[in-house]
Structures are given as structure tokens and as C-alpha cells.
Amino acid sequence: MNRNIIIFLCMVSSPFIFAQSIQGVVTGKEDKSVSEVEVLVTKDKEKYSAITDGNGVFKIALKENGDYLLEIIEDGVKVESEKLSVTGDINKHFRLKKISPVEQKIEGVVVEVKKKLFERKIDRLVFNVENSVAAQGTDVMEALSKTPMVRATDDAISIAGKNNVAVMIDDRLLNLSGQELINYLKTLRSDDISKIEVITTPPAKYEAEGKSGLINIIHKKNTNLGWNGSLQTSGSYFYGRTTVSTRNGAGFNYQGKKISLTANLSSGDNYWATTAYNYLTGTTNSNYWNTDSKEVNNNKYKGGNLKGEYKINEKSLVGFNYNYSFGNPLDQSSNYTSIFNEKRNLNLFSDSKTKDHRNVHNTTAFYDLKLDTMGSKLSLSANLLINNSDARNFYNTVTDKTISTFSNPVNKYRIYSGQADLEKNFAKIKTEYGLKYTTIRNNSDFNFFDIENGQYIVNRDRTNSFNYKEQNYAIYASTSFKINDKWDAKAGLRYEYTSLEGISLNDNSSAKIKYGKFFPTAYLSYKADENNTLSLNYSRRITRPYFGNLNPFKNYTSEFEYTTGNPYLLPSFSDNFEFGYVLKNNFNVTLYYNYNKDDWDRIQMVQDNLKYSVVKNFYNEDQAGINISYNYNKLKWLESNVFVNGFYAKSKSFLPEAMAAPAGFGGNLNFDNNFFLNKEKTFTFILGMWSSIPYRKGNTYFKGNSSVYSGVKLNLMQKNLMITLYMNDILNIDRNKGTEYYPDYNVEYYTKGTSRNMYLSVTYKFGNNNVKGTTKQVNFEESKRAGENGGN
């Protein structure tokens, strides 16, 4: 008989083979249920185990009757044991008599058992936030900055140098990206967080989209009834500038016996100014196209989030999540350009003023059903995202005459998805299955006008409409099991089928693409002892283009320069291997290798006296490296976090338009120090830095960069009032600089923003601080495809 059929029949028939069981409930003081403790049953060399659910319930199926030893283990410490004689099914109520192992008295001696700071699980690295003093009394964004392999700033979140990271709350993906995501995470308190999981090779349960990985933020258990709220205000003062950035927010949580509610409101005014240059110089002649630029951005935004859950009964939960955001960014730029070639020698000035209105609504609804006491459950969810953008762009190009133009890009896109996930657990095996369907609609109109004598005249050659349709189907299955006390294994397979069509109406062009791909994942973990854990992981991933990169509109920044998308852009794929090691719970090493196929990026082209940039698939890349994370907390007055990433990258271009950058080494360093200035550790001095050495990717050589920051943090009124004051980029050296390589020319680029600023944040909490409100989120990975700018 086929081996796969045998395995399948064993899984299906296991409930009938195990005809006897031990089940029950574990409670503690005042008969309150105790969740997430391990119940271990032993007979001779046979061991069976289960983890209690949120109601303290567990069930363990046994192969045969007989005498067993039952032990209850909390945080790695045995707190209860009992001998049982099994002759069929047993149902018992276990009341824990001993004090929690966090502070357990034994014959007058107090033994403190702390959770590990780092834990290497089979498919992720876990940072126990509640065990880090430096990560307490902050918002979640600051807690992320203390997390191994993660760099979190006011601009972006990255894992080991890779951006576009997806963030989950309690194993459910947030339907937010870009600045909206960062603003939301600033409303969450680290005191409510139990742990942060860094998943660099996501299992089959999650979307195969994205190479950067996932961050999963786990709340502490919500066992208290009542309500609480918080108020926050913050601002940044930029040296040498009269403008400041501000942010104000408020949050509310309510936890009842049946109903949980969470609401957040925020508004702000982000300011950003940059100076830049882009110098294109011929490699075989003296041709050049040099541009110096200055740009000022000001984005006024507001947003809100409302989540609700209703507990129908002990097995069923229903809820919703709604997010709204409105942005009104104003961008103004001025550019000085010099052009020299065999046909012309021209100096020109161009400026632009762009004002956009963006409204984003996304909502989810879900239903969870617990199927048994083994933790099995069925989850159903539906998602909807609506994004409307309406911009007004004015451009002037000045040579010996002035040419004025106006464009009105209007984007409307909708994303609908539905999915079903089933977790079925057995005595030693956990299985997961799921289905998902997603449809995407994006309709964009680009209206272009020439301005002559104050009159707006339609330019039909530059006006266009683009309609985009995409359908995604996904199915997955995975299983995880404990081989023995030291070895754990997990494997999964996901299949995704995509059908898309892009139609450009004015130039009568279209692109139709269909593809189906398998995405396998595999994990193996070995725990030699309490101080040494090793793991080996593999996953295959896909990165699909943002909507804006598929749109063929020619967005002119002057009469001689424009940017455009590529409707024929294909997704890129990556194969990822990792070998991880954790020593003594605070030192983590990960060796990795990635092969990226059909990678894409924006390249610059010169043709017919026009310079333009377009996105193309043009290179494959091999990358191998090492990540090292270390937390030092041996001294009572100091906690330090160090992260080092070193790698070797080699790219190969398969298009003649772009040359691959020379292969070479690269790396980055994060070093964060918290000096506790009083015994209670409520007054903290912060000093840290991050740095990157030069590295190569695609056709680009990125030069090194660094920044130093310092400040103080105060936690007052029993940590209800938090005040943070620090300076970013003290030396004002944070900038982006590098070289792009092409067959006939190279491009030197430089961008320097207003990175040095003084930041002040004040947060006040009131009410019952032990109430967490709703925590459940619903998977909606497709929302990231819009990009930070709504797909424009």
C-alpha cells in the first residue's frame, strides 16, 4: 500500500485506536482556570502530553489501560503530580496547591524561576518581552527595537535588513502597512505583551507572499474584567527647521464576560525634507544627465480602529475588526538638471506641487469554533479593503520658455477575500489545513492637461486608463509532531494559483498571466539540553509586484523625465535555508542561504532625449550570511542588546539594460543600551546606534550608513505615566548613497533627509491595567500589495 495512504489512514483512525483517555480541568487559586500549562502522562517509557486551553481544559488519548504518572508542569517546573490507574476514560479536576513557580517557597528559601529571554522554537525565534526590563513601560514599536534580528524606526520595520515585514497580533495578520501600521503599534503598550515571535521562514499556514518574514506579537492572557484607557501625545523638533511632526492618540479597552471591545483614534502631522542628487554619467564618453533636488513633504492624517468580540458560548467566538485612515499629503519639490550629449547641451529647472486625498477602509469578520479539548478548532473569516485616492499634481519645466502641466491620477481598488482554517490535534500530532480565495480590482484613471494661458487642455497622448483584475486561490496542509524528548519536526505544503489581467485602454495594450506554484516548508529542531537548541528550516516564498509597479502610466516630473510601471512584471521567487542555534537563552546564531529568482527593481533609462525609470525583472541573486543576537543583563543597572548581520551576495543580470553589481560582502549592526538610574528601574538612560557597511544587490552598490541616538525614559505613577525624550541621529550622518551600474553609463545617487530631531512622547494610562481588550486579528496579507502610497 502506498506509504502516504498508510500515514493518512493512521491519522484518521487514531481517535479509534486510542480508546481510553485522561481529561479534565486545571485550576489555581479561587478555582480560576489555569491555561498554557503542560499535562504530562508517563507509563514505562511511553509519554503523552497536552497543553491546557484558555479554560484550563485538557484531554490526552492513551493507547492502553494501566498505571500512569500524571505531572502538571508550569513554565518548565513541576507543580503537581499524581498516580492514576486507567481502565477507560477518566475525568478529573486538578487544583494546583503549590505557589506559581515564578516565586516558589521551599523550606524558607525563595526560588525565582524566570522565563527564558530567547527561545528557539521549531519555526520561529521567541523574545519574551515580559522578561526584559528594557522593553517594559514602552510602546510596542520600542519593544520591537529590542527584539533580536528586528530594527524598528518611525519609518519602517525590518528583519535582518529586509523591509516590507508583515506584523501579526496573536497569530492574526494586521490589515495595515507603512505609516498606518507604525501609528497603530505606537498605541499598544509593551506591558500588555507576553512575547514577540520572529518568523523568518513562515510555515504553510501563512501566505507565501514576501521574503522578509513575519513578526507575531502575543498578548498576555486576558483574565480580568473591566476597562482601561490611554492618552498619548508626541512630537519631533527638527534642528534648523521651523516645522515639527506631531502625533496624538487615544485608546480604550473593555473586557466583559461575553463582550470585548477595543478602540483607537490617532491624528498627526508628519514633516519630512530631503536634499538629493542623481548623476548619470556615460562610461565610454562625456555624456551626462545630472539632477540636484530639494523636496518637502507634509502629511496630515487621521485614523481609527474598532474591534469587537462576542463569546457565544465556551466553544464559539464571533467578532469584527474595522480600520479607517485618511491622509492628505502635500509634496513640493524643485529640481535643477544639466543635460549634455552629442545632440544637446541644456540646463533646465523644474518644480512640482502634489496634493493627494487618500481614504482607506478595511474590515474583517470572523468566527472561531473549538472542536475538542485537544485544542482543535475551525476558523472562518472574510475581509474587505477599499482604497480611494485622488491627487492633483502641478508641474513646471523652465528652459528658454516655461511649460506648465497638470495631472489628476485617480485610483480606486478593492480587495475581497475569504478563508477557512482547520486545526486538528491528536495526542502527539498537530495538523493544519486551509483554503483561501482572493479577488483584486484596481481601476486607475490618469488625466493629463497642458496649461496654456491659464486654460487646461487635455493631452490625450498622456491621458490613460488602466484596469487590473487578479484572482488568487490557495490551499495548504501541514503537520507537526514530537519525535522524542529532544527532536521536533514540522512540514507543510501550500499551493497558490494566480490569474491576472491588466488592460491599458488608451494604448490598447493588455497583459494576461496565469501561474500555479507549490510552496513547501520543512523544520527540524533538536534540544540537546536546557542551554542548547538547534534548528534547521527551509521555505519557498513569492514576492508579487505592487499595483503601482504594474500601471503603465507615464508620470512626468518634467517635460524630459517620467516614471512608469510595467504591466508585464512577473513575481519573483526565493528559496530560503536556515540553521539556528540558541545558547543559554540569550545568545542566538543563525546561518542562512537565500536564492532569489527573477528579482525586480526600478532601473533608469535614457532614450530619445528622455530619461525615465521603469520596473523590470532583471536579475537572480545568491546570498549567504550569519545573524548573531545577544542580550546582556548580568548587571542590575544595565541591559544591552546587540544584533550583527553579515552576508555575501552575488547577483547576475539576465537583461542587457542593467549590469549586476560586483559580488561582495555586506552587513549591519544594531547596539542598544539601557542604563537603569534607580533601584526601581523607572528612570532609564538610553544610548544606542545602528550601522551598515557597503553591500551589493541587483545592479546597485549601496554605501555604508549609520546613526547614533540617546535619551531618557521615565515611568511614573506606578507605570501609568510614561515620558520619553531622546534625540535621533545625533551626529546627523544618516543618509542613502550609492551607485547603479548600466552598460553605457553609471548613476551616482544621494539622499539626505531631516533625520536629526528631538523626540518627546507622553503616555498616560487609566482604568484597570490588566484588561487587554480584544486581541484577535484576521489574515489579510493582500492589503500590503497596495504599497505604502496606496498603489500610486
JSON list of N, CA, C and O in Angstrom, two decimals, residues 5 14 86 136 140 152 176 215 255 262 345 360 509 543 671 675 694-695 713 729:
[
{"chain": "A", "resi": 5, "resn": "ILE", "atom": "N", "xyz": [-0.81, 6.82, 1.85]},
{"chain": "A", "resi": 5, "resn": "ILE", "atom": "CA", "xyz": [-2.14, 6.35, 2.24]},
{"chain": "A", "resi": 5, "resn": "ILE", "atom": "C", "xyz": [-2.12, 5.78, 3.65]},
{"chain": "A", "resi": 5, "resn": "ILE", "atom": "O", "xyz": [-3.03, 5.99, 4.46]},
{"chain": "A", "resi": 14, "resn": "SER", "atom": "N", "xyz": [-6.70, 7.32, 14.29]},
{"chain": "A", "resi": 14, "resn": "SER", "atom": "CA", "xyz": [-6.10, 7.41, 15.62]},
{"chain": "A", "resi": 14, "resn": "SER", "atom": "C", "xyz": [-7.11, 7.62, 16.73]},
{"chain": "A", "resi": 14, "resn": "SER", "atom": "O", "xyz": [-6.93, 7.10, 17.83]},
{"chain": "A", "resi": 86, "resn": "VAL", "atom": "N", "xyz": [-5.68, 3.65, 35.08]},
{"chain": "A", "resi": 86, "resn": "VAL", "atom": "CA", "xyz": [-6.60, 3.92, 33.97]},
{"chain": "A", "resi": 86, "resn": "VAL", "atom": "C", "xyz": [-7.26, 2.63, 33.50]},
{"chain": "A", "resi": 86, "resn": "VAL", "atom": "O", "xyz": [-6.59, 1.65, 33.16]},
{"chain": "A", "resi": 136, "resn": "GLN", "atom": "N", "xyz": [9.99, 47.00, 28.93]},
{"chain": "A", "resi": 136, "resn": "GLN", "atom": "CA", "xyz": [8.77, 47.29, 29.67]},
{"chain": "A", "resi": 136, "resn": "GLN", "atom": "C", "xyz": [8.54, 48.81, 29.78]},
{"chain": "A", "resi": 136, "resn": "GLN", "atom": "O", "xyz": [9.47, 49.60, 29.69]},
{"chain": "A", "resi": 140, "resn": "VAL", "atom": "N", "xyz": [4.81, 49.38, 21.73]},
{"chain": "A", "resi": 140, "resn": "VAL", "atom": "CA", "xyz": [5.25, 48.15, 21.06]},
{"chain": "A", "resi": 140, "resn": "VAL", "atom": "C", "xyz": [6.34, 48.44, 20.03]},
{"chain": "A", "resi": 140, "resn": "VAL", "atom": "O", "xyz": [7.22, 47.61, 19.80]},
{"chain": "A", "resi": 152, "resn": "ALA", "atom": "N", "xyz": [13.35, 48.56, 14.24]},
{"chain": "A", "resi": 152, "resn": "ALA", "atom": "CA", "xyz": [12.09, 49.30, 14.15]},
{"chain": "A", "resi": 152, "resn": "ALA", "atom": "C", "xyz": [12.38, 50.78, 14.33]},
{"chain": "A", "resi": 152, "resn": "ALA", "atom": "O", "xyz": [12.94, 51.19, 15.34]},
{"chain": "A", "resi": 176, "resn": "LEU", "atom": "N", "xyz": [-2.74, 46.41, 8.02]},
{"chain": "A", "resi": 176, "resn": "LEU", "atom": "CA", "xyz": [-2.14, 47.73, 7.92]},
{"chain": "A", "resi": 176, "resn": "LEU", "atom": "C", "xyz": [-0.73, 47.61, 7.37]},
{"chain": "A", "resi": 176, "resn": "LEU", "atom": "O", "xyz": [-0.09, 46.57, 7.50]},
{"chain": "A", "resi": 215, "resn": "ILE", "atom": "N", "xyz": [6.39, 39.03, 11.90]},
{"chain": "A", "resi": 215, "resn": "ILE", "atom": "CA", "xyz": [6.56, 39.30, 13.32]},
{"chain": "A", "resi": 215, "resn": "ILE", "atom": "C", "xyz": [5.21, 39.07, 13.98]},
{"chain": "A", "resi": 215, "resn": "ILE", "atom": "O", "xyz": [4.20, 39.63, 13.57]},
{"chain": "A", "resi": 255, "resn": "GLN", "atom": "N", "xyz": [-13.39, 44.66, 28.73]},
{"chain": "A", "resi": 255, "resn": "GLN", "atom": "CA", "xyz": [-13.50, 43.21, 28.79]},
{"chain": "A", "resi": 255, "resn": "GLN", "atom": "C", "xyz": [-14.65, 42.83, 29.71]},
{"chain": "A", "resi": 255, "resn": "GLN", "atom": "O", "xyz": [-14.62, 43.11, 30.91]},
{"chain": "A", "resi": 262, "resn": "THR", "atom": "N", "xyz": [-12.27, 47.04, 21.71]},
{"chain": "A", "resi": 262, "resn": "THR", "atom": "CA", "xyz": [-11.06, 47.84, 21.67]},
{"chain": "A", "resi": 262, "resn": "THR", "atom": "C", "xyz": [-11.25, 48.95, 20.64]},
{"chain": "A", "resi": 262, "resn": "THR", "atom": "O", "xyz": [-11.72, 48.68, 19.53]},
{"chain": "A", "resi": 345, "resn": "ASN", "atom": "N", "xyz": [22.95, 70.41, -25.34]},
{"chain": "A", "resi": 345, "resn": "ASN", "atom": "CA", "xyz": [23.53, 70.87, -24.09]},
{"chain": "A", "resi": 345, "resn": "ASN", "atom": "C", "xyz": [22.49, 71.78, -23.47]},
{"chain": "A", "resi": 345, "resn": "ASN", "atom": "O", "xyz": [22.24, 72.89, -23.96]},
{"chain": "A", "resi": 360, "resn": "VAL", "atom": "N", "xyz": [-8.92, 55.11, 3.15]},
{"chain": "A", "resi": 360, "resn": "VAL", "atom": "CA", "xyz": [-8.76, 53.65, 3.19]},
{"chain": "A", "resi": 360, "resn": "VAL", "atom": "C", "xyz": [-9.69, 53.07, 4.25]},
{"chain": "A", "resi": 360, "resn": "VAL", "atom": "O", "xyz": [-9.66, 53.51, 5.41]},
{"chain": "A", "resi": 509, "resn": "SER", "atom": "N", "xyz": [-3.36, 48.12, -25.00]},
{"chain": "A", "resi": 509, "resn": "SER", "atom": "CA", "xyz": [-2.46, 47.02, -24.67]},
{"chain": "A", "resi": 509, "resn": "SER", "atom": "C", "xyz": [-3.00, 46.28, -23.46]},
{"chain": "A", "resi": 509, "resn": "SER", "atom": "O", "xyz": [-3.73, 46.83, -22.64]},
{"chain": "A", "resi": 543, "resn": "THR", "atom": "N", "xyz": [7.23, 36.94, -4.14]},
{"chain": "A", "resi": 543, "resn": "THR", "atom": "CA", "xyz": [7.01, 38.37, -3.96]},
{"chain": "A", "resi": 543, "resn": "THR", "atom": "C", "xyz": [6.31, 38.90, -5.21]},
{"chain": "A", "resi": 543, "resn": "THR", "atom": "O", "xyz": [6.90, 38.93, -6.29]},
{"chain": "A", "resi": 671, "resn": "PHE", "atom": "N", "xyz": [23.04, 48.23, 18.15]},
{"chain": "A", "resi": 671, "resn": "PHE", "atom": "CA", "xyz": [23.58, 48.14, 19.51]},
{"chain": "A", "resi": 671, "resn": "PHE", "atom": "C", "xyz": [22.76, 49.07, 20.39]},
{"chain": "A", "resi": 671, "resn": "PHE", "atom": "O", "xyz": [22.83, 50.29, 20.26]},
{"chain": "A", "resi": 675, "resn": "PHE", "atom": "N", "xyz": [20.57, 52.00, 30.59]},
{"chain": "A", "resi": 675, "resn": "PHE", "atom": "CA", "xyz": [21.21, 52.16, 31.88]},
{"chain": "A", "resi": 675, "resn": "PHE", "atom": "C", "xyz": [20.13, 52.57, 32.90]},
{"chain": "A", "resi": 675, "resn": "PHE", "atom": "O", "xyz": [19.51, 53.63, 32.76]},
{"chain": "A", "resi": 694, "resn": "PRO", "atom": "N", "xyz": [29.05, 48.88, 3.37]},
{"chain": "A", "resi": 694, "resn": "PRO", "atom": "CA", "xyz": [28.62, 48.79, 1.97]},
{"chain": "A", "resi": 694, "resn": "PRO", "atom": "C", "xyz": [28.23, 47.37, 1.57]},
{"chain": "A", "resi": 694, "resn": "PRO", "atom": "O", "xyz": [28.82, 46.39, 2.02]},
{"chain": "A", "resi": 695, "resn": "TYR", "atom": "N", "xyz": [27.20, 47.27, 0.71]},
{"chain": "A", "resi": 695, "resn": "TYR", "atom": "CA", "xyz": [26.76, 45.98, 0.21]},
{"chain": "A", "resi": 695, "resn": "TYR", "atom": "C", "xyz": [26.21, 46.13, -1.20]},
{"chain": "A", "resi": 695, "resn": "TYR", "atom": "O", "xyz": [26.01, 47.24, -1.69]},
{"chain": "A", "resi": 713, "resn": "LYS", "atom": "N", "xyz": [14.10, 57.79, 29.66]},
{"chain": "A", "resi": 713, "resn": "LYS", "atom": "CA", "xyz": [12.73, 57.25, 29.75]},
{"chain": "A", "resi": 713, "resn": "LYS", "atom": "C", "xyz": [12.33, 57.25, 31.22]},
{"chain": "A", "resi": 713, "resn": "LYS", "atom": "O", "xyz": [13.07, 56.76, 32.08]},
{"chain": "A", "resi": 729, "resn": "ASP", "atom": "N", "xyz": [19.70, 60.40, 15.50]},
{"chain": "A", "resi": 729, "resn": "ASP", "atom": "CA", "xyz": [20.80, 60.77, 14.59]},
{"chain": "A", "resi": 729, "resn": "ASP", "atom": "C", "xyz": [21.56, 61.99, 15.11]},
{"chain": "A", "resi": 729, "resn": "ASP", "atom": "O", "xyz": [21.63, 63.04, 14.46]}
]
